[in-house]
CSV table of N, CA, C and O in Angstrom, one decimal:
chain,number,residue,atom,x,y,z
A,1,MET,N,16.1,-62.6,-25.5
A,1,MET,CA,15.5,-61.8,-25.4
A,1,MET,C,14.0,-62.3,-24.6
A,1,MET,O,13.5,-63.3,-24.9
A,2,PRO,N,13.9,-61.9,-23.1
A,2,PRO,CA,12.7,-62.2,-22.5
A,2,PRO,C,11.5,-61.8,-23.2
A,2,PRO,O,11.4,-61.0,-23.9
A,3,PRO,N,10.6,-62.7,-23.3
A,3,PRO,CA,9.1,-61.9,-23.5
A,3,PRO,C,8.6,-60.6,-22.9
A,3,PRO,O,9.1,-60.6,-21.6
A,4,GLY,N,8.0,-59.7,-23.7
A,4,GLY,CA,7.9,-58.5,-23.2
A,4,GLY,C,6.7,-58.6,-22.0
A,4,GLY,O,7.2,-57.5,-21.1
A,5,ARG,N,6.0,-59.3,-21.9
A,5,ARG,CA,5.3,-59.3,-20.6
A,5,ARG,C,5.5,-60.3,-19.6
A,5,ARG,O,4.7,-60.8,-18.7
A,6,ARG,N,6.9,-60.6,-19.8
A,6,ARG,CA,7.6,-61.7,-18.8
A,6,ARG,C,6.5,-63.1,-18.4
A,6,ARG,O,5.9,-63.2,-17.3
A,7,PHE,N,6.0,-63.5,-19.3
A,7,PHE,CA,4.9,-64.7,-19.3
A,7,PHE,C,5.1,-65.9,-20.4
A,7,PHE,O,5.7,-65.8,-21.2
A,8,ALA,N,5.0,-67.2,-19.8
A,8,ALA,CA,5.1,-68.2,-20.7
A,8,ALA,C,4.1,-69.1,-20.7
A,8,ALA,O,3.1,-69.2,-19.7
A,9,ILE,N,3.7,-69.8,-21.9
A,9,ILE,CA,2.1,-70.5,-22.2
A,9,ILE,C,2.8,-72.2,-22.5
A,9,ILE,O,3.3,-72.2,-23.4
A,10,LEU,N,2.7,-73.2,-21.6
A,10,LEU,CA,2.7,-74.4,-22.3
A,10,LEU,C,1.4,-75.0,-22.3
A,10,LEU,O,0.2,-74.8,-21.6
A,11,THR,N,1.1,-75.3,-23.6
A,11,THR,CA,0.2,-75.5,-24.3
A,11,THR,C,0.0,-76.6,-25.3
A,11,THR,O,0.9,-76.7,-25.8
A,12,CYS,N,-1.3,-77.2,-25.5
A,12,CYS,CA,-1.5,-78.4,-26.4
A,12,CYS,C,-1.5,-77.7,-27.9
A,12,CYS,O,-1.4,-76.5,-28.0
A,13,MET,N,-0.9,-78.7,-28.8
A,13,MET,CA,-0.6,-78.0,-30.3
A,13,MET,C,-1.7,-78.3,-30.8
A,13,MET,O,-1.4,-78.0,-32.4
A,14,ASP,N,-3.4,-78.2,-30.4
A,14,ASP,CA,-4.1,-78.1,-31.2
A,14,ASP,C,-4.5,-77.2,-31.8
A,14,ASP,O,-4.5,-75.8,-31.5
A,15,ALA,N,-4.6,-77.0,-33.2
A,15,ALA,CA,-4.8,-75.8,-34.1
A,15,ALA,C,-6.0,-75.2,-33.7
A,15,ALA,O,-5.9,-73.4,-34.1
A,16,ARG,N,-6.9,-75.3,-32.9
A,16,ARG,CA,-8.0,-74.3,-32.8
A,16,ARG,C,-7.7,-73.3,-31.5
A,16,ARG,O,-8.6,-72.6,-31.3
A,17,LEU,N,-6.4,-73.8,-30.9
A,17,LEU,CA,-6.5,-72.8,-29.9
A,17,LEU,C,-5.4,-71.8,-30.1
A,17,LEU,O,-4.2,-71.9,-30.7
A,18,ASP,N,-5.8,-70.7,-29.9
A,18,ASP,CA,-4.8,-69.3,-30.5
A,18,ASP,C,-4.6,-69.1,-28.8
A,18,ASP,O,-5.0,-68.3,-28.3
A,19,PRO,N,-3.4,-69.7,-28.5
A,19,PRO,CA,-2.8,-68.9,-26.9
A,19,PRO,C,-2.6,-67.6,-26.9
A,19,PRO,O,-2.9,-66.9,-25.8
A,20,ALA,N,-2.2,-66.8,-28.1
A,20,ALA,CA,-2.3,-65.6,-27.9
A,20,ALA,C,-3.6,-64.4,-27.7
A,20,ALA,O,-3.8,-64.0,-26.6
A,21,LYS,N,-4.5,-65.2,-28.3
A,21,LYS,CA,-5.9,-64.6,-28.3
A,21,LYS,C,-6.6,-65.1,-27.0
A,21,LYS,O,-7.1,-64.1,-26.7
A,22,CYS,N,-6.4,-66.3,-26.6
A,22,CYS,CA,-6.8,-66.5,-25.2
A,22,CYS,C,-6.4,-65.8,-24.3
A,22,CYS,O,-7.4,-65.4,-23.3
A,23,ALA,N,-5.2,-65.3,-24.1
A,23,ALA,CA,-4.4,-64.6,-23.2
A,23,ALA,C,-4.7,-63.3,-23.3
A,23,ALA,O,-3.8,-62.5,-22.4
A,24,GLY,N,-4.9,-62.7,-24.4
A,24,GLY,CA,-5.0,-61.1,-24.5
A,24,GLY,C,-3.6,-60.7,-25.1
A,24,GLY,O,-3.2,-59.5,-24.6
A,25,LEU,N,-2.8,-61.9,-25.7
A,25,LEU,CA,-1.1,-61.1,-25.8
A,25,LEU,C,-0.9,-60.9,-27.2
A,25,LEU,O,-1.8,-61.2,-28.2
A,26,ALA,N,0.1,-60.0,-27.8
A,26,ALA,CA,0.7,-59.7,-28.7
A,26,ALA,C,1.9,-60.3,-29.0
A,26,ALA,O,2.4,-61.1,-28.2
A,27,GLU,N,2.2,-60.1,-30.1
A,27,GLU,CA,3.5,-60.9,-30.7
A,27,GLU,C,4.8,-60.4,-29.9
A,27,GLU,O,4.8,-58.9,-29.7
A,28,GLY,N,5.4,-61.2,-28.8
A,28,GLY,CA,6.5,-60.9,-28.3
A,28,GLY,C,6.1,-61.1,-27.1
A,28,GLY,O,7.0,-60.8,-26.4
A,29,ASP,N,5.0,-60.9,-26.7
A,29,ASP,CA,4.4,-61.1,-25.3
A,29,ASP,C,5.0,-62.3,-24.4
A,29,ASP,O,5.0,-61.6,-23.1
A,30,ALA,N,5.2,-63.3,-25.1
A,30,ALA,CA,5.2,-64.6,-24.1
A,30,ALA,C,5.8,-65.5,-24.9
A,30,ALA,O,5.6,-65.9,-26.2
A,31,HIS,N,6.7,-66.5,-24.0
A,31,HIS,CA,7.0,-67.6,-24.8
A,31,HIS,C,5.6,-68.7,-24.9
A,31,HIS,O,5.1,-68.7,-23.8
A,32,VAL,N,5.8,-69.2,-25.7
A,32,VAL,CA,4.6,-70.3,-26.3
A,32,VAL,C,5.4,-71.7,-26.6
A,32,VAL,O,5.8,-71.5,-27.3
A,33,ILE,N,5.1,-72.6,-25.6
A,33,ILE,CA,5.5,-73.9,-26.3
A,33,ILE,C,4.3,-74.8,-26.2
A,33,ILE,O,3.3,-74.7,-25.4
A,34,ARG,N,4.1,-75.1,-27.4
A,34,ARG,CA,3.3,-76.1,-27.8
A,34,ARG,C,3.9,-77.7,-27.9
A,34,ARG,O,4.7,-78.0,-28.4
A,35,THR,N,2.8,-78.3,-27.5
A,35,THR,CA,3.1,-80.0,-27.5
A,35,THR,C,2.1,-81.0,-27.3
A,35,THR,O,0.9,-80.5,-27.1
A,36,ALA,N,1.7,-82.1,-27.8
A,36,ALA,CA,0.7,-82.9,-27.8
A,36,ALA,C,0.3,-83.1,-26.2
A,36,ALA,O,0.9,-83.4,-25.6
A,37,GLY,N,-1.1,-82.6,-26.5
A,37,GLY,CA,-1.5,-82.9,-25.0
A,37,GLY,C,-1.3,-82.0,-24.0
A,37,GLY,O,-1.8,-81.6,-22.8
A,38,GLY,N,-0.4,-80.6,-24.3
A,38,GLY,CA,0.1,-79.7,-23.4
A,38,GLY,C,0.9,-80.2,-22.2
A,38,GLY,O,0.7,-79.6,-21.1
A,39,ARG,N,1.2,-81.2,-22.0
A,39,ARG,CA,1.6,-81.9,-20.7
A,39,ARG,C,3.2,-81.3,-20.5
A,39,ARG,O,4.1,-81.2,-21.5
A,40,ALA,N,3.8,-81.4,-19.3
A,40,ALA,CA,5.1,-80.9,-18.8
A,40,ALA,C,5.8,-82.2,-19.0
A,40,ALA,O,6.3,-82.7,-17.6
A,41,ARG,N,6.1,-82.9,-20.0
A,41,ARG,CA,6.9,-84.2,-19.9
A,41,ARG,C,8.3,-83.6,-19.7
A,41,ARG,O,8.7,-82.6,-20.1
A,42,ASP,N,9.2,-84.7,-20.1
A,42,ASP,CA,10.5,-84.4,-20.2
A,42,ASP,C,11.3,-83.1,-21.3
A,42,ASP,O,12.0,-82.4,-20.5
A,43,ASP,N,10.5,-83.5,-22.2
A,43,ASP,CA,10.9,-82.8,-23.5
A,43,ASP,C,10.4,-81.4,-23.1
A,43,ASP,O,11.5,-80.4,-23.2
A,44,VAL,N,9.5,-81.0,-22.5
A,44,VAL,CA,8.8,-79.8,-22.3
A,44,VAL,C,10.0,-79.2,-21.4
A,44,VAL,O,10.4,-78.0,-21.1
A,45,MET,N,10.0,-80.1,-20.4
A,45,MET,CA,10.8,-79.6,-18.9
A,45,MET,C,12.3,-78.7,-19.3
A,45,MET,O,12.8,-78.3,-18.5
A,46,ARG,N,12.7,-79.7,-20.5
A,46,ARG,CA,14.0,-79.3,-20.9
A,46,ARG,C,14.0,-77.9,-21.5
A,46,ARG,O,14.7,-77.1,-21.4
A,47,LYS,N,13.1,-77.8,-22.4
A,47,LYS,CA,12.6,-76.3,-23.0
A,47,LYS,C,12.3,-75.2,-21.7
A,47,LYS,O,12.6,-74.0,-22.2
A,48,LEU,N,11.3,-75.4,-21.5
A,48,LEU,CA,10.8,-74.4,-20.4
A,48,LEU,C,11.6,-73.6,-20.0
A,48,LEU,O,11.6,-72.4,-19.9
A,49,PRO,N,12.6,-74.2,-18.7
A,49,PRO,CA,13.6,-73.4,-18.1
A,49,PRO,C,14.2,-72.6,-18.7
A,49,PRO,O,14.7,-71.5,-18.9
A,50,ARG,N,14.7,-73.3,-19.8
A,50,ARG,CA,15.7,-72.4,-21.0
A,50,ARG,C,15.4,-71.3,-21.7
A,50,ARG,O,15.9,-70.2,-21.4
A,51,SER,N,14.0,-71.6,-22.1
A,51,SER,CA,13.3,-70.5,-22.5
A,51,SER,C,12.6,-69.3,-21.7
A,51,SER,O,12.1,-68.5,-22.1
A,52,SER,N,12.6,-69.7,-20.6
A,52,SER,CA,11.6,-69.0,-19.9
A,52,SER,C,12.2,-68.5,-18.3
A,52,SER,O,11.5,-68.2,-17.6
A,53,LEU,N,13.4,-68.8,-18.2
A,53,LEU,CA,13.7,-68.5,-16.6
A,53,LEU,C,13.6,-67.1,-15.9
A,53,LEU,O,13.4,-67.1,-15.1
A,54,LYS,N,13.2,-66.3,-17.1
A,54,LYS,CA,13.1,-64.8,-16.7
A,54,LYS,C,11.7,-64.5,-16.8
A,54,LYS,O,11.6,-63.4,-16.8
A,55,THR,N,10.8,-65.4,-17.0
A,55,THR,CA,9.5,-65.0,-16.7
A,55,THR,C,8.6,-64.8,-15.6
A,55,THR,O,9.4,-65.8,-14.9
A,56,ALA,N,7.7,-64.5,-15.5
A,56,ALA,CA,7.1,-64.2,-14.1
A,56,ALA,C,5.9,-65.1,-13.7
A,56,ALA,O,5.7,-65.6,-13.2
A,57,SER,N,5.5,-66.0,-15.1
A,57,SER,CA,4.6,-66.8,-14.8
A,57,SER,C,4.2,-68.0,-15.7
A,57,SER,O,4.6,-67.8,-16.9
A,58,VAL,N,4.0,-69.1,-15.7
A,58,VAL,CA,3.7,-70.3,-16.6
A,58,VAL,C,2.7,-70.6,-16.6
A,58,VAL,O,1.7,-70.9,-15.5
A,59,ASP,N,1.8,-70.7,-17.4
A,59,ASP,CA,0.5,-71.5,-17.9
A,59,ASP,C,0.4,-73.0,-17.9
A,59,ASP,O,0.9,-73.0,-19.3
A,60,ALA,N,-0.1,-73.9,-17.6
A,60,ALA,CA,-0.1,-75.1,-17.9
A,60,ALA,C,-1.4,-75.5,-18.4
A,60,ALA,O,-2.3,-75.7,-17.3
A,61,SER,N,-1.6,-75.8,-19.3
A,61,SER,CA,-2.8,-76.0,-20.0
A,61,SER,C,-3.4,-77.1,-20.4
A,61,SER,O,-2.8,-77.8,-21.3
A,62,GLY,N,-4.8,-77.7,-20.4
A,62,GLY,CA,-4.8,-79.1,-20.6
A,62,GLY,C,-5.8,-78.8,-21.9
A,62,GLY,O,-5.8,-77.6,-22.3
A,63,GLY,N,-6.5,-79.7,-22.3
A,63,GLY,CA,-7.6,-79.6,-23.6
A,63,GLY,C,-8.8,-80.5,-23.5
A,63,GLY,O,-8.8,-81.3,-23.2
A,64,HIS,N,-9.8,-79.8,-24.1
A,64,HIS,CA,-10.9,-81.1,-24.1
A,64,HIS,C,-11.3,-81.0,-25.9
A,64,HIS,O,-10.8,-80.6,-26.3
A,65,ASP,N,-11.6,-82.4,-26.0
A,65,ASP,CA,-12.2,-82.7,-27.2
A,65,ASP,C,-10.9,-82.8,-28.3
A,65,ASP,O,-10.8,-81.5,-28.9
A,66,THR,N,-10.1,-83.9,-27.9
A,66,THR,CA,-9.0,-83.8,-28.9
A,66,THR,C,-9.2,-83.2,-30.6
A,66,THR,O,-7.9,-82.8,-31.1
A,67,GLY,N,-10.2,-83.7,-31.0
A,67,GLY,CA,-10.5,-83.5,-32.6
A,67,GLY,C,-9.8,-84.5,-33.5
A,67,GLY,O,-9.3,-84.1,-34.5
A,68,GLY,N,-9.6,-85.7,-32.7
A,68,GLY,CA,-8.8,-86.6,-33.9
A,68,GLY,C,-9.6,-87.2,-34.8
A,68,GLY,O,-8.8,-87.0,-35.9
A,69,GLY,N,-10.8,-87.2,-34.9
A,69,GLY,CA,-11.5,-87.2,-36.1
A,69,GLY,C,-11.1,-88.8,-36.5
A,69,GLY,O,-10.8,-89.4,-35.9
A,70,GLY,N,-11.7,-89.4,-38.0
A,70,GLY,CA,-11.7,-90.7,-38.4
A,70,GLY,C,-10.2,-90.9,-38.5
A,70,GLY,O,-9.9,-91.3,-37.7
A,71,GLY,N,-9.8,-90.8,-39.5
A,71,GLY,CA,-8.1,-91.0,-39.9
A,71,GLY,C,-8.1,-92.6,-40.4
A,71,GLY,O,-9.2,-93.4,-40.4
A,72,SER,N,-6.8,-92.8,-40.4
A,72,SER,CA,-6.6,-94.3,-40.9
A,72,SER,C,-6.7,-95.2,-39.8
A,72,SER,O,-6.8,-95.4,-38.5
A,73,PRO,N,-7.0,-96.6,-40.3
A,73,PRO,CA,-7.2,-98.0,-39.3
A,73,PRO,C,-6.1,-98.1,-38.7
A,73,PRO,O,-6.1,-98.5,-37.3
A,74,GLU,N,-5.1,-97.6,-38.7
A,74,GLU,CA,-3.5,-97.8,-38.4
A,74,GLU,C,-3.6,-97.2,-37.2
A,74,GLU,O,-2.9,-97.8,-36.0
A,75,GLY,N,-4.7,-96.2,-36.9
A,75,GLY,CA,-4.7,-95.6,-35.7
A,75,GLY,C,-5.1,-96.0,-34.5
A,75,GLY,O,-4.6,-96.1,-32.9
A,76,GLU,N,-5.6,-97.5,-34.7
A,76,GLU,CA,-5.9,-98.4,-33.7
A,76,GLU,C,-4.6,-99.0,-32.8
A,76,GLU,O,-4.8,-99.6,-32.3
A,77,HIS,N,-3.7,-98.8,-33.5
A,77,HIS,CA,-2.5,-99.6,-33.1
A,77,HIS,C,-1.2,-98.7,-32.6
A,77,HIS,O,-0.5,-98.9,-32.0
A,78,ILE,N,-2.1,-97.4,-31.9
A,78,ILE,CA,-1.2,-96.4,-31.5
A,78,ILE,C,-1.5,-96.3,-30.3
A,78,ILE,O,-2.8,-96.2,-29.8
A,79,SER,N,-0.7,-96.0,-29.2
A,79,SER,CA,-1.2,-95.8,-27.9
A,79,SER,C,-1.3,-94.2,-27.8
A,79,SER,O,-0.3,-93.6,-27.8
A,80,TRP,N,-2.4,-93.7,-27.8
A,80,TRP,CA,-2.6,-92.2,-28.0
A,80,TRP,C,-2.2,-91.4,-26.7
A,80,TRP,O,-2.4,-90.4,-26.5
A,81,LEU,N,-1.8,-92.3,-25.6
A,81,LEU,CA,-1.7,-91.6,-24.4
A,81,LEU,C,-3.0,-90.6,-24.2
A,81,LEU,O,-2.6,-89.4,-23.7
A,82,THR,N,-3.7,-91.0,-24.1
A,82,THR,CA,-5.3,-90.1,-23.9
A,82,THR,C,-5.2,-89.5,-22.1
A,82,THR,O,-4.6,-90.4,-21.5
A,83,ILE,N,-5.8,-88.9,-21.9
A,83,ILE,CA,-6.0,-88.2,-20.8
A,83,ILE,C,-7.0,-88.3,-20.3
A,83,ILE,O,-8.3,-87.5,-20.3
A,84,PRO,N,-7.5,-89.0,-19.0
A,84,PRO,CA,-8.8,-89.7,-18.7
A,84,PRO,C,-9.3,-88.5,-17.4
A,84,PRO,O,-10.7,-88.4,-17.7
A,85,ASN,N,-8.6,-87.6,-16.9
A,85,ASN,CA,-8.7,-86.6,-16.1
A,85,ASN,C,-8.0,-85.5,-16.2
A,85,ASN,O,-7.2,-85.4,-15.7
A,86,GLN,N,-8.5,-84.3,-16.9
A,86,GLN,CA,-7.9,-83.2,-17.5
A,86,GLN,C,-7.4,-82.7,-16.2
A,86,GLN,O,-6.6,-82.2,-16.1
A,87,GLU,N,-8.2,-82.3,-15.5
A,87,GLU,CA,-8.0,-81.5,-14.3
A,87,GLU,C,-6.9,-82.0,-13.5
A,87,GLU,O,-6.1,-81.2,-13.1
A,88,GLN,N,-6.6,-83.3,-13.4
A,88,GLN,CA,-5.7,-84.3,-12.6
A,88,GLN,C,-4.5,-83.9,-13.3
A,88,GLN,O,-3.5,-83.6,-12.5
A,89,SER,N,-4.4,-84.1,-14.7
A,89,SER,CA,-3.6,-83.6,-15.6
A,89,SER,C,-2.9,-82.3,-15.3
A,89,SER,O,-1.6,-82.2,-15.4
A,90,VAL,N,-3.4,-81.7,-15.1
A,90,VAL,CA,-3.3,-80.1,-15.5
A,90,VAL,C,-2.3,-79.9,-14.1
A,90,VAL,O,-1.5,-79.2,-13.8
A,91,LEU,N,-3.1,-80.3,-12.9
A,91,LEU,CA,-2.6,-80.1,-11.4
A,91,LEU,C,-1.4,-80.9,-11.6
A,91,LEU,O,-0.5,-80.6,-10.8
A,92,GLU,N,-1.2,-82.2,-12.1
A,92,GLU,CA,0.3,-82.4,-11.7
A,92,GLU,C,1.2,-82.0,-12.6
A,92,GLU,O,2.5,-82.0,-12.2
A,93,ASP,N,0.7,-81.4,-13.8
A,93,ASP,CA,2.1,-80.7,-14.6
A,93,ASP,C,2.3,-79.5,-13.7
A,93,ASP,O,3.7,-79.1,-13.7
A,94,VAL,N,1.5,-78.6,-13.4
A,94,VAL,CA,1.7,-77.3,-12.1
A,94,VAL,C,2.7,-77.8,-11.1
A,94,VAL,O,4.0,-77.4,-11.1
A,95,GLN,N,2.4,-79.0,-10.6
A,95,GLN,CA,3.4,-79.4,-9.5
A,95,GLN,C,4.5,-79.8,-10.0
A,95,GLN,O,5.7,-79.5,-9.2
A,96,ARG,N,4.9,-80.6,-11.0
A,96,ARG,CA,6.3,-80.7,-11.5
A,96,ARG,C,6.8,-79.5,-12.2
A,96,ARG,O,8.0,-79.6,-11.9
A,97,ILE,N,6.1,-78.5,-12.6
A,97,ILE,CA,6.7,-77.3,-13.2
A,97,ILE,C,7.3,-76.5,-11.5
A,97,ILE,O,8.5,-76.1,-11.4
A,98,ARG,N,6.6,-76.6,-10.6
A,98,ARG,CA,6.9,-76.0,-9.3
A,98,ARG,C,7.9,-76.5,-8.9
A,98,ARG,O,8.6,-75.6,-8.3
A,99,ASN,N,8.2,-77.9,-8.7
A,99,ASN,CA,8.8,-78.8,-8.1
A,99,ASN,C,10.2,-79.0,-9.0
A,99,ASN,O,11.1,-79.6,-8.4
A,100,HIS,N,10.3,-78.3,-10.2
A,100,HIS,CA,11.6,-78.7,-10.8
A,100,HIS,C,12.6,-77.4,-10.5
A,100,HIS,O,12.2,-76.5,-10.2
A,101,PRO,N,14.0,-78.3,-10.2
A,101,PRO,CA,14.9,-77.5,-9.6
A,101,PRO,C,15.5,-76.2,-10.7
A,101,PRO,O,16.2,-75.3,-10.0
A,102,LEU,N,15.0,-76.0,-11.9
A,102,LEU,CA,15.4,-74.6,-12.5
A,102,LEU,C,14.4,-73.8,-13.0
A,102,LEU,O,14.7,-72.8,-13.1
A,103,VAL,N,13.4,-74.0,-11.9
A,103,VAL,CA,11.9,-73.3,-11.8
A,103,VAL,C,12.1,-72.5,-10.7
A,103,VAL,O,11.8,-72.9,-9.8
A,104,PRO,N,12.5,-71.0,-10.7
A,104,PRO,CA,12.5,-70.2,-9.7
A,104,PRO,C,11.0,-70.2,-8.6
A,104,PRO,O,10.0,-70.2,-9.6
A,105,ALA,N,11.4,-70.5,-7.7
A,105,ALA,CA,10.0,-70.5,-6.6
A,105,ALA,C,9.2,-69.1,-6.6
A,105,ALA,O,8.3,-69.2,-6.3
A,106,ASP,N,9.6,-67.9,-7.2
A,106,ASP,CA,8.8,-66.8,-6.7
A,106,ASP,C,8.5,-66.5,-8.2
A,106,ASP,O,7.7,-65.4,-8.5
A,107,ILE,N,8.1,-67.5,-9.2
A,107,ILE,CA,7.4,-67.6,-10.4
A,107,ILE,C,6.1,-68.2,-10.1
A,107,ILE,O,5.9,-69.4,-9.7
A,108,PRO,N,4.8,-67.2,-10.2
A,108,PRO,CA,3.6,-68.0,-10.1
A,108,PRO,C,3.3,-69.0,-11.1
A,108,PRO,O,3.4,-68.6,-12.1
A,109,LEU,N,2.6,-69.9,-10.8
A,109,LEU,CA,2.0,-70.8,-12.0
A,109,LEU,C,0.7,-70.9,-11.6
A,109,LEU,O,-0.3,-71.0,-10.9
A,110,TYR,N,0.1,-71.0,-12.7
A,110,TYR,CA,-1.9,-71.1,-13.0
A,110,TYR,C,-2.0,-72.3,-14.0
A,110,TYR,O,-1.0,-72.9,-14.8
A,111,GLY,N,-2.9,-73.0,-13.7
A,111,GLY,CA,-3.6,-74.2,-14.4
A,111,GLY,C,-4.6,-73.8,-15.1
A,111,GLY,O,-6.1,-73.5,-14.5
A,112,TYR,N,-5.1,-74.1,-16.4
A,112,TYR,CA,-6.1,-73.8,-17.0
A,112,TYR,C,-6.4,-75.0,-18.3
A,112,TYR,O,-5.7,-75.5,-18.7
A,113,ILE,N,-7.8,-75.3,-18.2
A,113,ILE,CA,-8.1,-76.3,-19.4
A,113,ILE,C,-8.7,-75.2,-20.6
A,113,ILE,O,-9.8,-74.3,-20.2
A,114,TYR,N,-8.5,-75.5,-21.7
A,114,TYR,CA,-8.9,-74.7,-22.7
A,114,TYR,C,-10.3,-75.6,-23.2
A,114,TYR,O,-10.4,-76.8,-23.7
A,115,ASP,N,-11.7,-75.2,-23.3
A,115,ASP,CA,-12.8,-75.6,-23.9
A,115,ASP,C,-12.9,-75.2,-25.2
A,115,ASP,O,-13.7,-74.0,-25.4
A,116,VAL,N,-12.7,-76.3,-26.3
A,116,VAL,CA,-12.9,-75.9,-27.4
A,116,VAL,C,-14.4,-75.3,-28.0
A,116,VAL,O,-14.5,-74.9,-28.9
A,117,LYS,N,-15.1,-76.0,-27.3
A,117,LYS,CA,-16.6,-75.6,-27.8
A,117,LYS,C,-16.7,-74.0,-27.5
A,117,LYS,O,-17.4,-73.3,-28.1
A,118,SER,N,-16.9,-73.6,-26.4
A,118,SER,CA,-17.0,-72.2,-25.8
A,118,SER,C,-15.5,-71.3,-26.2
A,118,SER,O,-16.0,-69.9,-26.2
A,119,GLY,N,-14.7,-71.8,-26.9
A,119,GLY,CA,-13.6,-71.2,-26.6
A,119,GLY,C,-12.8,-70.4,-25.3
A,119,GLY,O,-11.9,-69.2,-25.4
A,120,LYS,N,-13.0,-70.8,-24.3
A,120,LYS,CA,-12.7,-70.3,-23.2
A,120,LYS,C,-12.0,-70.8,-22.4
A,120,LYS,O,-11.7,-72.0,-22.6
A,121,LEU,N,-10.8,-70.3,-21.4
A,121,LEU,CA,-10.1,-71.0,-20.6
A,121,LEU,C,-10.8,-71.3,-19.2
A,121,LEU,O,-11.4,-70.1,-18.5
A,122,ILE,N,-10.9,-72.2,-18.6
A,122,ILE,CA,-11.2,-72.3,-17.5
A,122,ILE,C,-10.5,-73.0,-16.3
A,122,ILE,O,-9.6,-73.8,-16.3
A,123,GLU,N,-10.6,-72.2,-15.0
A,123,GLU,CA,-9.2,-72.4,-14.5
A,123,GLU,C,-9.7,-73.4,-13.7
A,123,GLU,O,-10.6,-73.8,-13.4
A,124,VAL,N,-8.3,-74.3,-13.0
A,124,VAL,CA,-8.1,-75.4,-12.5
A,124,VAL,C,-7.8,-74.9,-11.1
A,124,VAL,O,-6.4,-75.2,-10.7
A,125,PRO,N,-8.8,-74.5,-10.1
A,125,PRO,CA,-8.3,-73.9,-9.1
A,125,PRO,C,-7.4,-74.8,-8.2
A,125,PRO,O,-6.2,-74.1,-7.5
A,126,ALA,N,-7.1,-76.4,-8.3
A,126,ALA,CA,-6.5,-76.8,-7.2
A,126,ALA,C,-5.0,-76.8,-8.0
A,126,ALA,O,-3.9,-76.4,-7.2
A,127,ALA,N,-5.1,-76.7,-9.1
A,127,ALA,CA,-3.5,-76.2,-9.8
A,127,ALA,C,-3.2,-74.8,-9.6
A,127,ALA,O,-1.7,-74.8,-9.2
A,128,THR,N,-3.7,-74.2,-9.8
A,128,THR,CA,-3.5,-72.8,-9.1
A,128,THR,C,-3.2,-72.5,-7.8
A,128,THR,O,-2.1,-71.8,-7.7
A,129,GLU,N,-3.7,-73.2,-7.1
A,129,GLU,CA,-3.3,-73.5,-5.6
A,129,GLU,C,-1.7,-73.9,-5.6
A,129,GLU,O,-0.9,-73.3,-4.7
A,130,ALA,N,-1.7,-75.0,-5.9
A,130,ALA,CA,-0.4,-75.8,-6.2
A,130,ALA,C,0.6,-74.8,-6.6
A,130,ALA,O,2.0,-75.1,-6.4
A,131,GLY,N,0.4,-74.0,-8.0
A,131,GLY,CA,1.6,-72.9,-8.3
A,131,GLY,C,1.6,-71.8,-7.8
A,131,GLY,O,2.3,-71.1,-8.1
A,132,ARG,N,1.3,-71.6,-6.4
A,132,ARG,CA,1.2,-70.2,-5.6
A,132,ARG,C,2.4,-70.0,-5.6
A,132,ARG,O,3.4,-71.2,-5.0
A,133,VAL,N,2.9,-68.6,-5.4
A,133,VAL,CA,4.4,-68.7,-4.7
A,133,VAL,C,4.7,-68.7,-3.1
A,133,VAL,O,3.6,-68.3,-2.6
A,134,GLN,N,5.5,-69.4,-3.0
A,134,GLN,CA,5.3,-70.1,-1.5
A,134,GLN,C,5.9,-68.9,-0.5
A,134,GLN,O,6.9,-68.2,-0.8
């Protein structure tokens, strides 16, 4: 069954982010796909069209302050795949979703960054422009 508001959200798995609250959604309104960094990587691109082909929009969100904290010294040996430019990463993900052959061209895409300090979504205008319906 498609979501009630024909909406999908691709976002980070950071527990401080409540996608429904940020977007004013109720249970069943949207498909929510959470992944490390909220990036549109291959695994997400396999899930997104399958779960959301009938949705009207997709939100590719980046995030500030990953909240990694202290942790084990073993973390020094892991490639964390940090995002040096969050606006650029959101733009790249919206472009990747827009150009995916299984994503219909008539679905508008939007790009936002979630600011964990303010709890607000900050639009990335270049990403929203790239996600416009052609």
